[in-house]
PDB file of C-alpha atoms in Angstrom:
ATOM      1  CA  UNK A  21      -7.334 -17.487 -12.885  1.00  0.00           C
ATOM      2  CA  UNK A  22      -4.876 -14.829 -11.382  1.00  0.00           C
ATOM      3  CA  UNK A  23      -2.102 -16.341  -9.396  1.00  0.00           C
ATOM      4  CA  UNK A  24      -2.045 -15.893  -5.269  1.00  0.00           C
ATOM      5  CA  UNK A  25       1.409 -13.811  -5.179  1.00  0.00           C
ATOM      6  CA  UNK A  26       0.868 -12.603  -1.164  1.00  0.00           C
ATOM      7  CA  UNK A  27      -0.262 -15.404   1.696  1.00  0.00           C
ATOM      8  CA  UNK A  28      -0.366 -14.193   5.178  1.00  0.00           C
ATOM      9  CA  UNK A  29      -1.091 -17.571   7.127  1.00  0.00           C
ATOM     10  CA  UNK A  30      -1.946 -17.417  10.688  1.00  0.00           C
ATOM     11  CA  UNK A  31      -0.266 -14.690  11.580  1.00  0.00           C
ATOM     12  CA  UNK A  32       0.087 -12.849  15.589  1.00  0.00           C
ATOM     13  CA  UNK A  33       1.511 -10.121  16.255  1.00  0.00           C
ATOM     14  CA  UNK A  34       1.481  -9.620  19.865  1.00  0.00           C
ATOM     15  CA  UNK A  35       3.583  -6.601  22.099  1.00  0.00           C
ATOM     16  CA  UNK A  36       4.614  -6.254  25.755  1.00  0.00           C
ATOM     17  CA  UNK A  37       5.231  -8.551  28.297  1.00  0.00           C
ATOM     18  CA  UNK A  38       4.971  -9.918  31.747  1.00  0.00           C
ATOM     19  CA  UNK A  39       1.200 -10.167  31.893  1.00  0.00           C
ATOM     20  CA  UNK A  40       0.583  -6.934  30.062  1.00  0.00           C
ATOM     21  CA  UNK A  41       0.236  -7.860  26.332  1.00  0.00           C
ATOM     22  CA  UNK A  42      -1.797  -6.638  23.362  1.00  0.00           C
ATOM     23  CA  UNK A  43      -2.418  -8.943  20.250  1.00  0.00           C
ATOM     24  CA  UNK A  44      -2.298  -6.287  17.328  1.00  0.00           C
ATOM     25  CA  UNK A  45      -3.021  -9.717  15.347  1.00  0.00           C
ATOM     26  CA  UNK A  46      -4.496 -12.320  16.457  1.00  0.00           C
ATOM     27  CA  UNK A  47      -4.190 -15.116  13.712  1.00  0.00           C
ATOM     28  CA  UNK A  48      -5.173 -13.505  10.912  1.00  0.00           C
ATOM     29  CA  UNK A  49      -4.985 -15.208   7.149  1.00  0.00           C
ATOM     30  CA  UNK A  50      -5.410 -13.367   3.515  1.00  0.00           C
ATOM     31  CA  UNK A  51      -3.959 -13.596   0.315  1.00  0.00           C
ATOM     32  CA  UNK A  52      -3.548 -11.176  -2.506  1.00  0.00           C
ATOM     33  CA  UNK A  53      -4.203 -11.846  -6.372  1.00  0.00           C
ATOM     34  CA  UNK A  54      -1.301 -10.589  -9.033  1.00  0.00           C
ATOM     35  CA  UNK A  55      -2.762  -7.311 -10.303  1.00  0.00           C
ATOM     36  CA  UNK A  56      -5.044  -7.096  -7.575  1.00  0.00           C
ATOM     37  CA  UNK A  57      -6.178  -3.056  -5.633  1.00  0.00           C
ATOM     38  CA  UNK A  58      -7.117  -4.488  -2.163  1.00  0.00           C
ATOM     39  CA  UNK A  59      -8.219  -1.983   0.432  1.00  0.00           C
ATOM     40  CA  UNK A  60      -7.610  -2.654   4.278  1.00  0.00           C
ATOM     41  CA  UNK A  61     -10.061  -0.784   6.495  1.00  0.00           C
ATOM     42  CA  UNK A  62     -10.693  -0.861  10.312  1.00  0.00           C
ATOM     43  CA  UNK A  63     -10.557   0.818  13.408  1.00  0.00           C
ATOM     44  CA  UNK A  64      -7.396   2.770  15.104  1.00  0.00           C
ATOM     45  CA  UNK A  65      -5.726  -0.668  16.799  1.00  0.00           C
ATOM     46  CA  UNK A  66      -7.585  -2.847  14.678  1.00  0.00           C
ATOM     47  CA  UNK A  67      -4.120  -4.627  13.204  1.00  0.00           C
ATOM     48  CA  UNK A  68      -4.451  -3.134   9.162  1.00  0.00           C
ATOM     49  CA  UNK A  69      -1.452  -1.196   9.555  1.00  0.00           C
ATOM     50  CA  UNK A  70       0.737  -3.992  12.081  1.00  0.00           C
ATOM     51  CA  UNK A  71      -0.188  -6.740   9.069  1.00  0.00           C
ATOM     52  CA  UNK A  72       1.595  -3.973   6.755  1.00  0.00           C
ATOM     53  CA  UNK A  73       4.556  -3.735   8.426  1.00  0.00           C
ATOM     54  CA  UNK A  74       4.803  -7.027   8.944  1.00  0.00           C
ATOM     55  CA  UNK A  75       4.968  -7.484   5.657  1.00  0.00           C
ATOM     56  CA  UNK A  76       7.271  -5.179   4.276  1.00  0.00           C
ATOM     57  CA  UNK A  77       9.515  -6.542   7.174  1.00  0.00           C
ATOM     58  CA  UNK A  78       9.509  -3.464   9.570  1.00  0.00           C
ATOM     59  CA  UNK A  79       8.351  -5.568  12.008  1.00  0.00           C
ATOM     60  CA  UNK A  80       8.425  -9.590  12.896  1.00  0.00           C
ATOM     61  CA  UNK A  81       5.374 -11.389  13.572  1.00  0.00           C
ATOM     62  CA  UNK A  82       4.986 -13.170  16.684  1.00  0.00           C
ATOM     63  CA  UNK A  83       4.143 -16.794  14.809  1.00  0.00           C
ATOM     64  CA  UNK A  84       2.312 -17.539  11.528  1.00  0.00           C
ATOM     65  CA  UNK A  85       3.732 -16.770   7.813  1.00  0.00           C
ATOM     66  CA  UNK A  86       3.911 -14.751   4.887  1.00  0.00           C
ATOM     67  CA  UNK A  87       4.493 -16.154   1.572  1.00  0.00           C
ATOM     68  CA  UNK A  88       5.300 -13.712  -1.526  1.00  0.00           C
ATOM     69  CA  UNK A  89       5.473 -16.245  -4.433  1.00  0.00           C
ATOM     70  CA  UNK A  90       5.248 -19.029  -2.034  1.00  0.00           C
ATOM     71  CA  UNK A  91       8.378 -17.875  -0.691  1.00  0.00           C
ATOM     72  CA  UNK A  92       8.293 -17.473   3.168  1.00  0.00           C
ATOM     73  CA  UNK A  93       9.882 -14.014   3.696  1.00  0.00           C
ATOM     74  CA  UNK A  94      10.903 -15.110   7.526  1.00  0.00           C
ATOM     75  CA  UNK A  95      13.672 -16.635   6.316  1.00  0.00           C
ATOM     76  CA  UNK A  96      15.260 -13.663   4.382  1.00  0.00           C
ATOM     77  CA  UNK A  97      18.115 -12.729   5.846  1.00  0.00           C
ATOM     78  CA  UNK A  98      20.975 -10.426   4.724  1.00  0.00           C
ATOM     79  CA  UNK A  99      21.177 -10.050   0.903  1.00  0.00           C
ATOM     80  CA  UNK A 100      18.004 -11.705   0.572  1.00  0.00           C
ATOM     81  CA  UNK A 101      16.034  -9.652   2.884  1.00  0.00           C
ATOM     82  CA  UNK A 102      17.449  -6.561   1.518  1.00  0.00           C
ATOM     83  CA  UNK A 103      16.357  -7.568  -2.088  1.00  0.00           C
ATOM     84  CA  UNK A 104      13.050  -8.404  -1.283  1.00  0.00           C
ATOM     85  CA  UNK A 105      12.871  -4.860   0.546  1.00  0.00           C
ATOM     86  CA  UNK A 106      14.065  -3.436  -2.896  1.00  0.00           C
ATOM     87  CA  UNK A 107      12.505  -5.168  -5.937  1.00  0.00           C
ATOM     88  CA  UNK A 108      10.103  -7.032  -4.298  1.00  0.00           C
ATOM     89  CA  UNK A 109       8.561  -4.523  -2.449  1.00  0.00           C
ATOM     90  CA  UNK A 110       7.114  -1.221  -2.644  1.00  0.00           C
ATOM     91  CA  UNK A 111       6.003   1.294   0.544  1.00  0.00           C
ATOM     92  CA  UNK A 112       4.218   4.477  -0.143  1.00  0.00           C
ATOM     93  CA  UNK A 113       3.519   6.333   3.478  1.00  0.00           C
ATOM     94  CA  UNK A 114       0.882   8.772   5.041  1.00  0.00           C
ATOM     95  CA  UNK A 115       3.668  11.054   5.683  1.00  0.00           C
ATOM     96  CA  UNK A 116       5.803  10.881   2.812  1.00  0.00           C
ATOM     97  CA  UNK A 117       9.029  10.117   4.449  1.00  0.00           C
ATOM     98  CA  UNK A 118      11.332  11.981   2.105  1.00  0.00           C
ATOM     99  CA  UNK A 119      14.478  13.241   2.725  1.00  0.00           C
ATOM    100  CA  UNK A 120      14.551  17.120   3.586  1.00  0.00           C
ATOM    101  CA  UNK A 121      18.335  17.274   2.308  1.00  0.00           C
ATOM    102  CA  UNK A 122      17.524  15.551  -1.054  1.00  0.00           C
ATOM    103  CA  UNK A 123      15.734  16.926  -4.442  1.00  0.00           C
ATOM    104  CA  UNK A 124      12.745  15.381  -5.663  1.00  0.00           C
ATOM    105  CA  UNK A 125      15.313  13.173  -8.543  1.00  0.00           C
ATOM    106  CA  UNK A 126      17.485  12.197  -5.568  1.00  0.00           C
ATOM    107  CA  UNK A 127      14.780  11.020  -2.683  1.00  0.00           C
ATOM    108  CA  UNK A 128      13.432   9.063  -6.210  1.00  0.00           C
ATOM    109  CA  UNK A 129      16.706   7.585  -7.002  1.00  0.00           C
ATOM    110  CA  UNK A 130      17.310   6.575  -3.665  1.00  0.00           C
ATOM    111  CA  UNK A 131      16.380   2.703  -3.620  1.00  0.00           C
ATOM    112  CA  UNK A 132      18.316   2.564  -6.800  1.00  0.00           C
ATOM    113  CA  UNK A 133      21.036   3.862  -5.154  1.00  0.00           C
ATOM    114  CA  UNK A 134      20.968   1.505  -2.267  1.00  0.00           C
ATOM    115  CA  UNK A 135      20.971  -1.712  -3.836  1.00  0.00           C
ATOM    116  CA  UNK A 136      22.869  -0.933  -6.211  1.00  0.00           C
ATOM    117  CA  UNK A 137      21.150  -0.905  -9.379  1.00  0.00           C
ATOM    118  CA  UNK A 138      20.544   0.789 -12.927  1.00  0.00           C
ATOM    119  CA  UNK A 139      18.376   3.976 -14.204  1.00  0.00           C
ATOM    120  CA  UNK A 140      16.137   2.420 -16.191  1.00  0.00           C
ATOM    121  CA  UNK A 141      13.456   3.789 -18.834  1.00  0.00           C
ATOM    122  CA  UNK A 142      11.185   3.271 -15.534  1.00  0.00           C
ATOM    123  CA  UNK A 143      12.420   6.831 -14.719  1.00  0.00           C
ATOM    124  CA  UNK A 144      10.873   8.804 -17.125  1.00  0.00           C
ATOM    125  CA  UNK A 145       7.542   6.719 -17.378  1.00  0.00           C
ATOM    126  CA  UNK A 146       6.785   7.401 -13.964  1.00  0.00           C
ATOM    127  CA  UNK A 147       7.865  10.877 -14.473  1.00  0.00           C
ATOM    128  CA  UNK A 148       5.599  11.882 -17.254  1.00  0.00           C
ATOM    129  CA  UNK A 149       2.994   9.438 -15.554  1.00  0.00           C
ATOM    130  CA  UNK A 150       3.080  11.140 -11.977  1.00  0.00           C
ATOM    131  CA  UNK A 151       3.584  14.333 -13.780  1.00  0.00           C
ATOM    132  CA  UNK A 152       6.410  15.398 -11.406  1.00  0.00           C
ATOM    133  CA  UNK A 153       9.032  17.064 -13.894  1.00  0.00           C
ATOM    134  CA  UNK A 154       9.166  20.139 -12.464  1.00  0.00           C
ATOM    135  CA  UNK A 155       9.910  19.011  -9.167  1.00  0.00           C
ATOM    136  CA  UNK A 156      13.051  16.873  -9.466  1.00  0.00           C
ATOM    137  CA  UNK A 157      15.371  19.596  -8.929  1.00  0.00           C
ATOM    138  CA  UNK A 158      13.572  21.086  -5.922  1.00  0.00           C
ATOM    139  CA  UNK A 159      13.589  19.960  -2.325  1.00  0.00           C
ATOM    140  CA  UNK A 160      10.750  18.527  -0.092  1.00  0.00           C
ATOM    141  CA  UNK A 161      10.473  22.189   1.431  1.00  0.00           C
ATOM    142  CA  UNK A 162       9.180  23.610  -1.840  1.00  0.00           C
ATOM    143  CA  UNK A 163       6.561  21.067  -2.746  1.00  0.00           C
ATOM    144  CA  UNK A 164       3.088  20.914  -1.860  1.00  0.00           C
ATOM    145  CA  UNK A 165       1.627  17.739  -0.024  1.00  0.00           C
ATOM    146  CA  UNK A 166       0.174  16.308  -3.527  1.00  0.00           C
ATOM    147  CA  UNK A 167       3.671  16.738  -4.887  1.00  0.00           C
ATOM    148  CA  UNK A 168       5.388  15.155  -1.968  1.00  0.00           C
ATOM    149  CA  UNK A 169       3.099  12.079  -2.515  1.00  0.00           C
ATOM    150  CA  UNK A 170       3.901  11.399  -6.493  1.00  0.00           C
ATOM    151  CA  UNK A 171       7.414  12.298  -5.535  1.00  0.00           C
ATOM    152  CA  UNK A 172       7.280   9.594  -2.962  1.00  0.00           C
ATOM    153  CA  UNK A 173       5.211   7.088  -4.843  1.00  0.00           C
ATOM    154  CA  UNK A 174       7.761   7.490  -7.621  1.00  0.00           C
ATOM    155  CA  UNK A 175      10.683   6.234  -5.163  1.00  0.00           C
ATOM    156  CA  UNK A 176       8.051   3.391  -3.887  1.00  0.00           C
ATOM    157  CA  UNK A 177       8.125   2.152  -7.932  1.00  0.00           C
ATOM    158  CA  UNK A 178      11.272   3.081  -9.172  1.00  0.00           C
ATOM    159  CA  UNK A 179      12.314  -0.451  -9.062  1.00  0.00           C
ATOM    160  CA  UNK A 180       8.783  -2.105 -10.398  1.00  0.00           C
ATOM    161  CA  UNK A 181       8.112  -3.876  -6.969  1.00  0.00           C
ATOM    162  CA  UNK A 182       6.024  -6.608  -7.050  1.00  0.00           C
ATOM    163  CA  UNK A 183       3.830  -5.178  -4.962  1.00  0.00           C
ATOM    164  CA  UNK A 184       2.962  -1.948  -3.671  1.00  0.00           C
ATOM    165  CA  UNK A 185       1.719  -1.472   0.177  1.00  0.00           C
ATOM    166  CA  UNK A 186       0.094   1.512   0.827  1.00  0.00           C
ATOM    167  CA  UNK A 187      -0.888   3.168   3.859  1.00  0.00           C
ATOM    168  CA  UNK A 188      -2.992   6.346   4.405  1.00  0.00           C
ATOM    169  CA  UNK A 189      -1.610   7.175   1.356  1.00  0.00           C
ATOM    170  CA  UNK A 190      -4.222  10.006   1.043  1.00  0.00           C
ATOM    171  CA  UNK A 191      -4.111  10.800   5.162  1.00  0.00           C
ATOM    172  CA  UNK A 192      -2.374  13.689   4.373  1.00  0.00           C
ATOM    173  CA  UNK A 193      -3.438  15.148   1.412  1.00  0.00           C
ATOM    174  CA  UNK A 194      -6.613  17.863   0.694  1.00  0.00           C
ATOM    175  CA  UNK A 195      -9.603  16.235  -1.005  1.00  0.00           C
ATOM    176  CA  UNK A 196      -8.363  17.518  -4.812  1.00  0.00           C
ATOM    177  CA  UNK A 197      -4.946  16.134  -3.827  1.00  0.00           C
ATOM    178  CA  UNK A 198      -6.265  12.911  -2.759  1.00  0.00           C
ATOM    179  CA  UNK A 199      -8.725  12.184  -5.671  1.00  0.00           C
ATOM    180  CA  UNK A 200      -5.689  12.818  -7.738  1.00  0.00           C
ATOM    181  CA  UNK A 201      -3.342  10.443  -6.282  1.00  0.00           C
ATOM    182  CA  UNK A 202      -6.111   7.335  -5.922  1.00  0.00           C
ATOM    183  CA  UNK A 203      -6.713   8.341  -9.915  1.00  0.00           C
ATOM    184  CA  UNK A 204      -2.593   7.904  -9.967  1.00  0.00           C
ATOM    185  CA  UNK A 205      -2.930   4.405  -8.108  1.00  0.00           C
ATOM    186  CA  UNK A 206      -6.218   3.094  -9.834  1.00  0.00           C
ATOM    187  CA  UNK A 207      -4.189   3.597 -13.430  1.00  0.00           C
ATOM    188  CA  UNK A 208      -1.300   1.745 -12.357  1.00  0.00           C
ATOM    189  CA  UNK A 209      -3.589  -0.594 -10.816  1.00  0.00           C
ATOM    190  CA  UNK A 210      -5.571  -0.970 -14.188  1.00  0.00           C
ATOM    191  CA  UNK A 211      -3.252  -0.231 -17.340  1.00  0.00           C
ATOM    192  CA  UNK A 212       0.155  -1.606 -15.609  1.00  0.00           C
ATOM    193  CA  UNK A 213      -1.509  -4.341 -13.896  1.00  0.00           C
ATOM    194  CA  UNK A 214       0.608  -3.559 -10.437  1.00  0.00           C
ATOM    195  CA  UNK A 215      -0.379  -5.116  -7.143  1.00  0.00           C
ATOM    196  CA  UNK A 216      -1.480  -2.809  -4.443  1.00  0.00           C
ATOM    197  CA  UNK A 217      -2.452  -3.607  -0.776  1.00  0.00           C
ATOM    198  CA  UNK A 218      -3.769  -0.355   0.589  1.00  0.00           C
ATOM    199  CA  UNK A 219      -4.530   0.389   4.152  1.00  0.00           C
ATOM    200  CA  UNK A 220      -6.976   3.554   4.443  1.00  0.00           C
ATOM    201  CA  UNK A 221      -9.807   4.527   7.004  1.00  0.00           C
ATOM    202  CA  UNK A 222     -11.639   7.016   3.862  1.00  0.00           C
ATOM    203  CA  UNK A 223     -14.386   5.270   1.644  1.00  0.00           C
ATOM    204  CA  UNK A 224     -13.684   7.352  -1.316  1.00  0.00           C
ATOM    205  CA  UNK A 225     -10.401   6.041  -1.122  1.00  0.00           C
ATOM    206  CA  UNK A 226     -11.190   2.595  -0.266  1.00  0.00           C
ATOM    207  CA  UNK A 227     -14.185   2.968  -3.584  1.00  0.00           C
ATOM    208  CA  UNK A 228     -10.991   2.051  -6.199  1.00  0.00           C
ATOM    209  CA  UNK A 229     -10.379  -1.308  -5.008  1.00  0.00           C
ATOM    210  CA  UNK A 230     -11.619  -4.249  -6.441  1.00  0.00           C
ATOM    211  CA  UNK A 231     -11.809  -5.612  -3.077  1.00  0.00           C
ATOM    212  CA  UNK A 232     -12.150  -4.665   0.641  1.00  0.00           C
ATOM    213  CA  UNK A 233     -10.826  -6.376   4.236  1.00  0.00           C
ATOM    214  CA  UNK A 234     -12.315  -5.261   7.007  1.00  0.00           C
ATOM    215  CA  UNK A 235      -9.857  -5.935  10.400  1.00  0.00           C
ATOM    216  CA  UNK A 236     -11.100  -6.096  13.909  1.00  0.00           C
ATOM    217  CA  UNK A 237      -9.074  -6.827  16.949  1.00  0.00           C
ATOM    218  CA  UNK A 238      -6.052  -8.752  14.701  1.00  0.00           C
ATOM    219  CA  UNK A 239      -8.733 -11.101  12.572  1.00  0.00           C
ATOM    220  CA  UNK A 240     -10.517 -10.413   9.421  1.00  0.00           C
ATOM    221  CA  UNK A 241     -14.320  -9.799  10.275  1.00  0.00           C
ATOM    222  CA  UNK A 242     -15.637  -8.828   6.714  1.00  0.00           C
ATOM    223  CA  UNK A 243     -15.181  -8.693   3.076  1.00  0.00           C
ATOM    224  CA  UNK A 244     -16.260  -6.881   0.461  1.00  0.00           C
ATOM    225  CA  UNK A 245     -15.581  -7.053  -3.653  1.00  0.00           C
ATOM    226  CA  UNK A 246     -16.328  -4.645  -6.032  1.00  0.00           C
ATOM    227  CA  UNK A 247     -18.755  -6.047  -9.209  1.00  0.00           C
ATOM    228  CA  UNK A 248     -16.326  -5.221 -12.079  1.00  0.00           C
ATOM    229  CA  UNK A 249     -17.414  -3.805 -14.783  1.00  0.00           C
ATOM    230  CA  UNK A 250     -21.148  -3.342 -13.761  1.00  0.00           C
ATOM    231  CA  UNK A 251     -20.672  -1.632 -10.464  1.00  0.00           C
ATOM    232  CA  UNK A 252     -19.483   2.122 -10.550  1.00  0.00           C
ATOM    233  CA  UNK A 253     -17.493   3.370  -8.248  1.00  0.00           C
ATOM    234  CA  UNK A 254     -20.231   5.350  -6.467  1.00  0.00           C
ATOM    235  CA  UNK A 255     -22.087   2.727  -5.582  1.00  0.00           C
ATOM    236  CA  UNK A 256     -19.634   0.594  -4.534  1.00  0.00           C
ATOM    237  CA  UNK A 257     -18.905   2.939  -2.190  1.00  0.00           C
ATOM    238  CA  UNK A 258     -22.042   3.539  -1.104  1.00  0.00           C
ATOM    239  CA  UNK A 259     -21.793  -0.465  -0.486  1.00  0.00           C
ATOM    240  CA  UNK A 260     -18.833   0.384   1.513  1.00  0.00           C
ATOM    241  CA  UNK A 261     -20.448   3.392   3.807  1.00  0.00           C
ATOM    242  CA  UNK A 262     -23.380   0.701   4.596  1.00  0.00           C
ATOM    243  CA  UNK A 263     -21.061  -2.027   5.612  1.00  0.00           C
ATOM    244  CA  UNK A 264     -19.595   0.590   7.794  1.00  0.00           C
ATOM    245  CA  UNK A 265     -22.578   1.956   9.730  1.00  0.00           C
ATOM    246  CA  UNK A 266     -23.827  -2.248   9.876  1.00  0.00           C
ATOM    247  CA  UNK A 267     -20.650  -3.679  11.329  1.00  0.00           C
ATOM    248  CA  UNK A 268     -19.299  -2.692  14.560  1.00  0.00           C
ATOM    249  CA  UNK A 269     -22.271  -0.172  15.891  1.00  0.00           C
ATOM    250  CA  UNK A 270     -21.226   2.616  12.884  1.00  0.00           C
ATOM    251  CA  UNK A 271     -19.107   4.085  10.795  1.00  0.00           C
ATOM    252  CA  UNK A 272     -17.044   5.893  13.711  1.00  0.00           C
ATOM    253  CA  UNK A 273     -15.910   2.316  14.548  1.00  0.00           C
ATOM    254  CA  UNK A 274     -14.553   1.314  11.512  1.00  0.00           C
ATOM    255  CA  UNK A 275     -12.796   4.657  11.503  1.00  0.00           C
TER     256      UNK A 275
END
């Protein structure tokens, strides 16, 4: 039995003030298997993208916990916080985020850089893997959005994070670009065994994961796992457009 290696326990997340506040979470609890590809899907304000942050630390939950390895990260602080932000942890955005004054090898290289440690072989497997050779020496301004997104998903696992969060990571991208990066996630998912949490409103990207959350006002309202092997990927996601139109009043909602 694969090991629990993220707990979220509880966990709020509420803004404002003075009588006008808005629970983005409102005690919501999952977990995520080692060498799980879990998809988070809901509504625009539904929380999926508040319980990422909250995770990678970009933001601080109001109350509850998050455990990676049993370890609750609300305690990291200084060295500690910054290490599980490097090696522990792995962000891959909608928009990329690369630097515009950097090449494609330097925005890579950059978590390396900032804590401080080694080029390893790691490099070049993810490299050849993401098929980006051609664009280390160039800059952000002359690559495509596909190439911006292995670029950046390089720099999310230069340092083999333990996990990899993910959102919208195909929000941006052209439907050829997009089936080509999910194909990109699903192999590390499946031949390197990594551990991706994925937040995405699109089916067909939300059709590679082995399992689905669906998020509604802050709390987990459904769930949804992928048969593996018997299932294809079609029809699980033709499992996934039905859940949609049944929960919530249609698919617009889960949107």
């Amino acid at each position: 039995m694969r090991k629990k290696i993220l707990e979220v326990q509880s966990l709020y997340k509420v803004y404002g003030g003075n009588g006008n506040t808005t629970n983005a979470l409102n005690g919501l609890s999952c977990s995520v298997l080692e060498g799980e590809f879990l998809g988070i899907m809901g509504s625009s304000g539904s929380g999926k993208t508040t319980l990422l942050n909250c995770i990678a630390t970009m933001i601080r939950p109001t109350n509850g916990r998050i455990l990676l390895d049993g370890e609750d990260i609300s305690v990291f602080k200084g060295k500690r916080l910054a290490g599980y932000r490097g090696n522990k942890i792995g962000y891959l955005f909608q928009e990329f985020e690369l630097l515009d004054n950097l090449t494609g090898r330097e925005n890579i290289l950059l978590p390396v850089d900032i804590h401080g440690e080694k080029v390893t072989d790691n490099f070049n497997e993810l490299v050849d893997y993401l098929e980006i050779e051609e664009l280390l020496d160039k800059f952000p301004s002359q690559m495509s959005g596909g190439q911006k997104q292995r670029v950046a998903a390089a720099r999310a696992l230069i340092l083999n994070p333990d996990i990899i969060l993910a959102d919208e990571p195909t929000g941006a991208l052209d439907s050829k670009n997009a089936k080509s990066m999910m194909d990109k996630l699903a192999g590390l998912n499946q031949w390197n065994h990594s551990t991706i949490m994925m937040v995405t409103h699109d089916a067909n990207a939300a059709s590679y994961c082995s399992r689905i959350l669906f998020i509604q006002d802050g709390v987990i309202f459904h769930e949804l796992r992928r048969q593996i092997p018997e299932e294809s990927r079609h029809d699980f996601y033709e499992r996934i457009i039905s859940v949609m139109a049944q929960l919530g009043g249609g698919s617009a909602n889960v949107f």
